[in-house]
mmCIF file with all atom_site columns, C-alpha atoms in Angstrom:
data_model
loop_
_atom_site.group_PDB
_atom_site.id
_atom_site.type_symbol
_atom_site.label_atom_id
_atom_site.label_alt_id
_atom_site.label_comp_id
_atom_site.label_asym_id
_atom_site.label_entity_id
_atom_site.label_seq_id
_atom_site.pdbx_PDB_ins_code
_atom_site.Cartn_x
_atom_site.Cartn_y
_atom_site.Cartn_z
_atom_site.occupancy
_atom_site.B_iso_or_equiv
_atom_site.pdbx_formal_charge
_atom_site.auth_seq_id
_atom_site.auth_comp_id
_atom_site.auth_asym_id
_atom_site.auth_atom_id
_atom_site.pdbx_PDB_model_num
ATOM 1  C CA . MET A 1 1  ? 0.187   -0.076  0.280   1.00 64.00 ? 87  MET A CA 1
ATOM 2  C CA . PHE A 1 2  ? 2.663   2.341   0.461   1.00 64.00 ? 88  PHE A CA 1
ATOM 3  C CA . HIS A 1 3  ? 4.544   2.385   -2.708  1.00 67.00 ? 89  HIS A CA 1
ATOM 4  C CA . ALA A 1 4  ? 0.752   3.581   -4.498  1.00 67.00 ? 90  ALA A CA 1
ATOM 5  C CA . TYR A 1 5  ? 0.761   5.633   -1.612  1.00 64.00 ? 91  TYR A CA 1
ATOM 6  C CA . ASP A 1 6  ? 4.094   7.778   -2.217  1.00 70.00 ? 92  ASP A CA 1
ATOM 7  C CA . ARG A 1 7  ? 3.516   7.317   -6.273  1.00 67.00 ? 93  ARG A CA 1
ATOM 8  C CA . ARG A 1 8  ? -0.642  8.922   -5.874  1.00 65.00 ? 94  ARG A CA 1
ATOM 9  C CA . GLN A 1 9  ? -1.745  5.056   -7.166  1.00 64.00 ? 95  GLN A CA 1
ATOM 10 C CA . SER A 1 10 ? -4.815  3.661   -6.717  1.00 66.00 ? 96  SER A CA 1
ATOM 11 C CA . PHE A 1 11 ? -4.128  0.242   -4.885  1.00 69.00 ? 97  PHE A CA 1
ATOM 12 C CA . VAL A 1 12 ? -7.196  -2.000  -4.329  1.00 71.00 ? 98  VAL A CA 1
ATOM 13 C CA . VAL A 1 13 ? -7.919  -5.161  -2.735  1.00 74.00 ? 99  VAL A CA 1
ATOM 14 C CA . ALA A 1 14 ? -11.268 -7.622  -2.343  1.00 77.00 ? 100 ALA A CA 1
ATOM 15 C CA . LEU A 1 15 ? -11.280 -9.019  1.144   1.00 81.00 ? 101 LEU A CA 1
ATOM 16 C CA . ASP A 1 16 ? -13.935 -11.377 1.696   1.00 80.00 ? 102 ASP A CA 1
ATOM 17 C CA . ASN A 1 17 ? -17.187 -10.698 4.255   1.00 79.00 ? 103 ASN A CA 1
ATOM 18 C CA . ASP A 1 18 ? -15.807 -12.598 6.946   1.00 82.00 ? 104 ASP A CA 1
ATOM 19 C CA . ALA A 1 19 ? -13.988 -12.238 9.848   1.00 87.00 ? 105 ALA A CA 1
ATOM 20 C CA . ALA A 1 20 ? -10.294 -12.652 8.222   1.00 87.00 ? 106 ALA A CA 1
ATOM 21 C CA . GLY A 1 21 ? -11.529 -9.714  5.878   1.00 84.00 ? 107 GLY A CA 1
ATOM 22 C CA . GLU A 1 22 ? -12.903 -7.561  8.988   1.00 85.00 ? 108 GLU A CA 1
ATOM 23 C CA . ARG A 1 23 ? -9.566  -7.828  10.502  1.00 90.00 ? 109 ARG A CA 1
ATOM 24 C CA . GLY A 1 24 ? -7.830  -6.919  6.911   1.00 86.00 ? 110 GLY A CA 1
ATOM 25 C CA . TRP A 1 25 ? -9.939  -4.169  6.787   1.00 83.00 ? 111 TRP A CA 1
ATOM 26 C CA . SER A 1 26 ? -8.785  -3.012  10.095  1.00 87.00 ? 112 SER A CA 1
ATOM 27 C CA . LYS A 1 27 ? -5.403  -3.576  9.320   1.00 87.00 ? 113 LYS A CA 1
ATOM 28 C CA . ALA A 1 28 ? -5.041  -1.313  6.207   1.00 83.00 ? 114 ALA A CA 1
ATOM 29 C CA . TRP A 1 29 ? -7.420  1.341   8.021   1.00 83.00 ? 115 TRP A CA 1
ATOM 30 C CA . ASP A 1 30 ? -4.831  1.529   10.694  1.00 87.00 ? 116 ASP A CA 1
ATOM 31 C CA . ASP A 1 31 ? -1.794  1.203   9.056   1.00 83.00 ? 117 ASP A CA 1
ATOM 32 C CA . THR A 1 32 ? -2.753  4.046   6.484   1.00 79.00 ? 118 THR A CA 1
ATOM 33 C CA . VAL A 1 33 ? -5.010  6.639   9.541   1.00 79.00 ? 119 VAL A CA 1
ATOM 34 C CA . ASP A 1 34 ? -1.583  9.584   9.389   1.00 82.00 ? 120 ASP A CA 1
ATOM 35 C CA . TRP A 1 35 ? -1.269  8.624   5.281   1.00 78.00 ? 121 TRP A CA 1
ATOM 36 C CA . ALA A 1 36 ? -1.966  12.667  4.499   1.00 78.00 ? 122 ALA A CA 1
ATOM 37 C CA . GLY A 1 37 ? -4.076  12.829  1.654   1.00 76.00 ? 123 GLY A CA 1
ATOM 38 C CA . PHE A 1 38 ? -4.878  8.608   1.627   1.00 74.00 ? 124 PHE A CA 1
ATOM 39 C CA . ARG A 1 39 ? -7.992  8.235   1.842   1.00 75.00 ? 125 ARG A CA 1
ATOM 40 C CA . LEU A 1 40 ? -9.700  3.851   1.793   1.00 75.00 ? 126 LEU A CA 1
ATOM 41 C CA . SER A 1 41 ? -13.054 3.436   0.850   1.00 74.00 ? 127 SER A CA 1
ATOM 42 C CA . SER A 1 42 ? -14.747 0.169   1.340   1.00 73.00 ? 128 SER A CA 1
ATOM 43 C CA . GLU A 1 43 ? -17.600 -1.698  -0.620  1.00 75.00 ? 129 GLU A CA 1
ATOM 44 C CA . CYS A 1 44 ? -18.521 -5.182  0.757   1.00 74.00 ? 130 CYS A CA 1
ATOM 45 C CA . PRO A 1 45 ? -19.795 -8.266  -0.603  1.00 79.00 ? 131 PRO A CA 1
ATOM 46 C CA . LYS A 1 46 ? -23.312 -8.619  0.619   1.00 82.00 ? 132 LYS A CA 1
ATOM 47 C CA . HIS A 1 47 ? -23.054 -12.847 0.579   1.00 81.00 ? 133 HIS A CA 1
ATOM 48 C CA . LYS A 1 48 ? -19.603 -14.563 1.688   1.00 79.00 ? 134 LYS A CA 1
ATOM 49 C CA . ASP A 1 49 ? -17.288 -13.408 -0.818  1.00 80.00 ? 135 ASP A CA 1
ATOM 50 C CA . TRP A 1 50 ? -17.865 -12.004 -4.484  1.00 81.00 ? 136 TRP A CA 1
ATOM 51 C CA . ASN A 1 51 ? -17.924 -15.326 -6.194  1.00 84.00 ? 137 ASN A CA 1
ATOM 52 C CA . ASP A 1 52 ? -20.377 -15.590 -4.222  1.00 85.00 ? 138 ASP A CA 1
ATOM 53 C CA . ASP A 1 53 ? -22.336 -12.636 -5.533  1.00 84.00 ? 139 ASP A CA 1
ATOM 54 C CA . LEU A 1 54 ? -21.645 -12.472 -9.257  1.00 85.00 ? 140 LEU A CA 1
ATOM 55 C CA . VAL A 1 55 ? -23.816 -15.954 -8.660  1.00 86.00 ? 141 VAL A CA 1
ATOM 56 C CA . TYR A 1 56 ? -26.860 -14.592 -6.390  1.00 87.00 ? 142 TYR A CA 1
ATOM 57 C CA . VAL A 1 57 ? -26.578 -12.306 -9.686  1.00 85.00 ? 143 VAL A CA 1
ATOM 58 C CA . ALA A 1 58 ? -26.690 -14.457 -12.443 1.00 85.00 ? 144 ALA A CA 1
ATOM 59 C CA . GLY A 1 59 ? -29.442 -16.051 -10.569 1.00 84.00 ? 145 GLY A CA 1
ATOM 60 C CA . LYS A 1 60 ? -28.127 -19.559 -10.526 1.00 69.00 ? 146 LYS A CA 1
ATOM 61 C CA . PRO A 1 61 ? -27.344 -22.005 -8.022  1.00 65.00 ? 147 PRO A CA 1
ATOM 62 C CA . PRO A 1 62 ? -23.472 -23.198 -7.406  1.00 60.00 ? 148 PRO A CA 1
ATOM 63 C CA . ARG A 1 63 ? -22.535 -25.500 -9.163  1.00 65.00 ? 149 ARG A CA 1
ATOM 64 C CA . ILE A 1 64 ? -21.179 -28.880 -7.093  1.00 65.00 ? 150 ILE A CA 1
ATOM 65 C CA . THR A 1 65 ? -19.078 -31.117 -8.105  1.00 65.00 ? 151 THR A CA 1
ATOM 66 C CA . SER A 1 66 ? -17.144 -34.396 -6.580  1.00 63.00 ? 152 SER A CA 1
ATOM 67 C CA . SER A 1 67 ? -14.316 -35.937 -8.009  1.00 65.00 ? 153 SER A CA 1
ATOM 68 C CA . LEU A 1 68 ? -15.149 -38.482 -5.610  1.00 61.00 ? 154 LEU A CA 1
ATOM 69 C CA . ARG A 1 69 ? -15.975 -41.874 -7.853  1.00 60.00 ? 155 ARG A CA 1
ATOM 70 C CA . LEU A 1 70 ? -18.137 -44.595 -5.527  1.00 57.00 ? 156 LEU A CA 1
#
């Protein structure tokens, strides 16, 4: 993130909507709070992750496959 800040570039990270994603967001916020002119914004998936959101928008149930052969 610091390299993006130093160069005035955008930095995008996709985090899941779970405990690990919340920890990542908190760490990013804590690490950048003192960076003048640096702005963080958040857009969270509505479901577990971005893939689940896309599946929901497409209106298709997730495809479950198994490589287990009986």
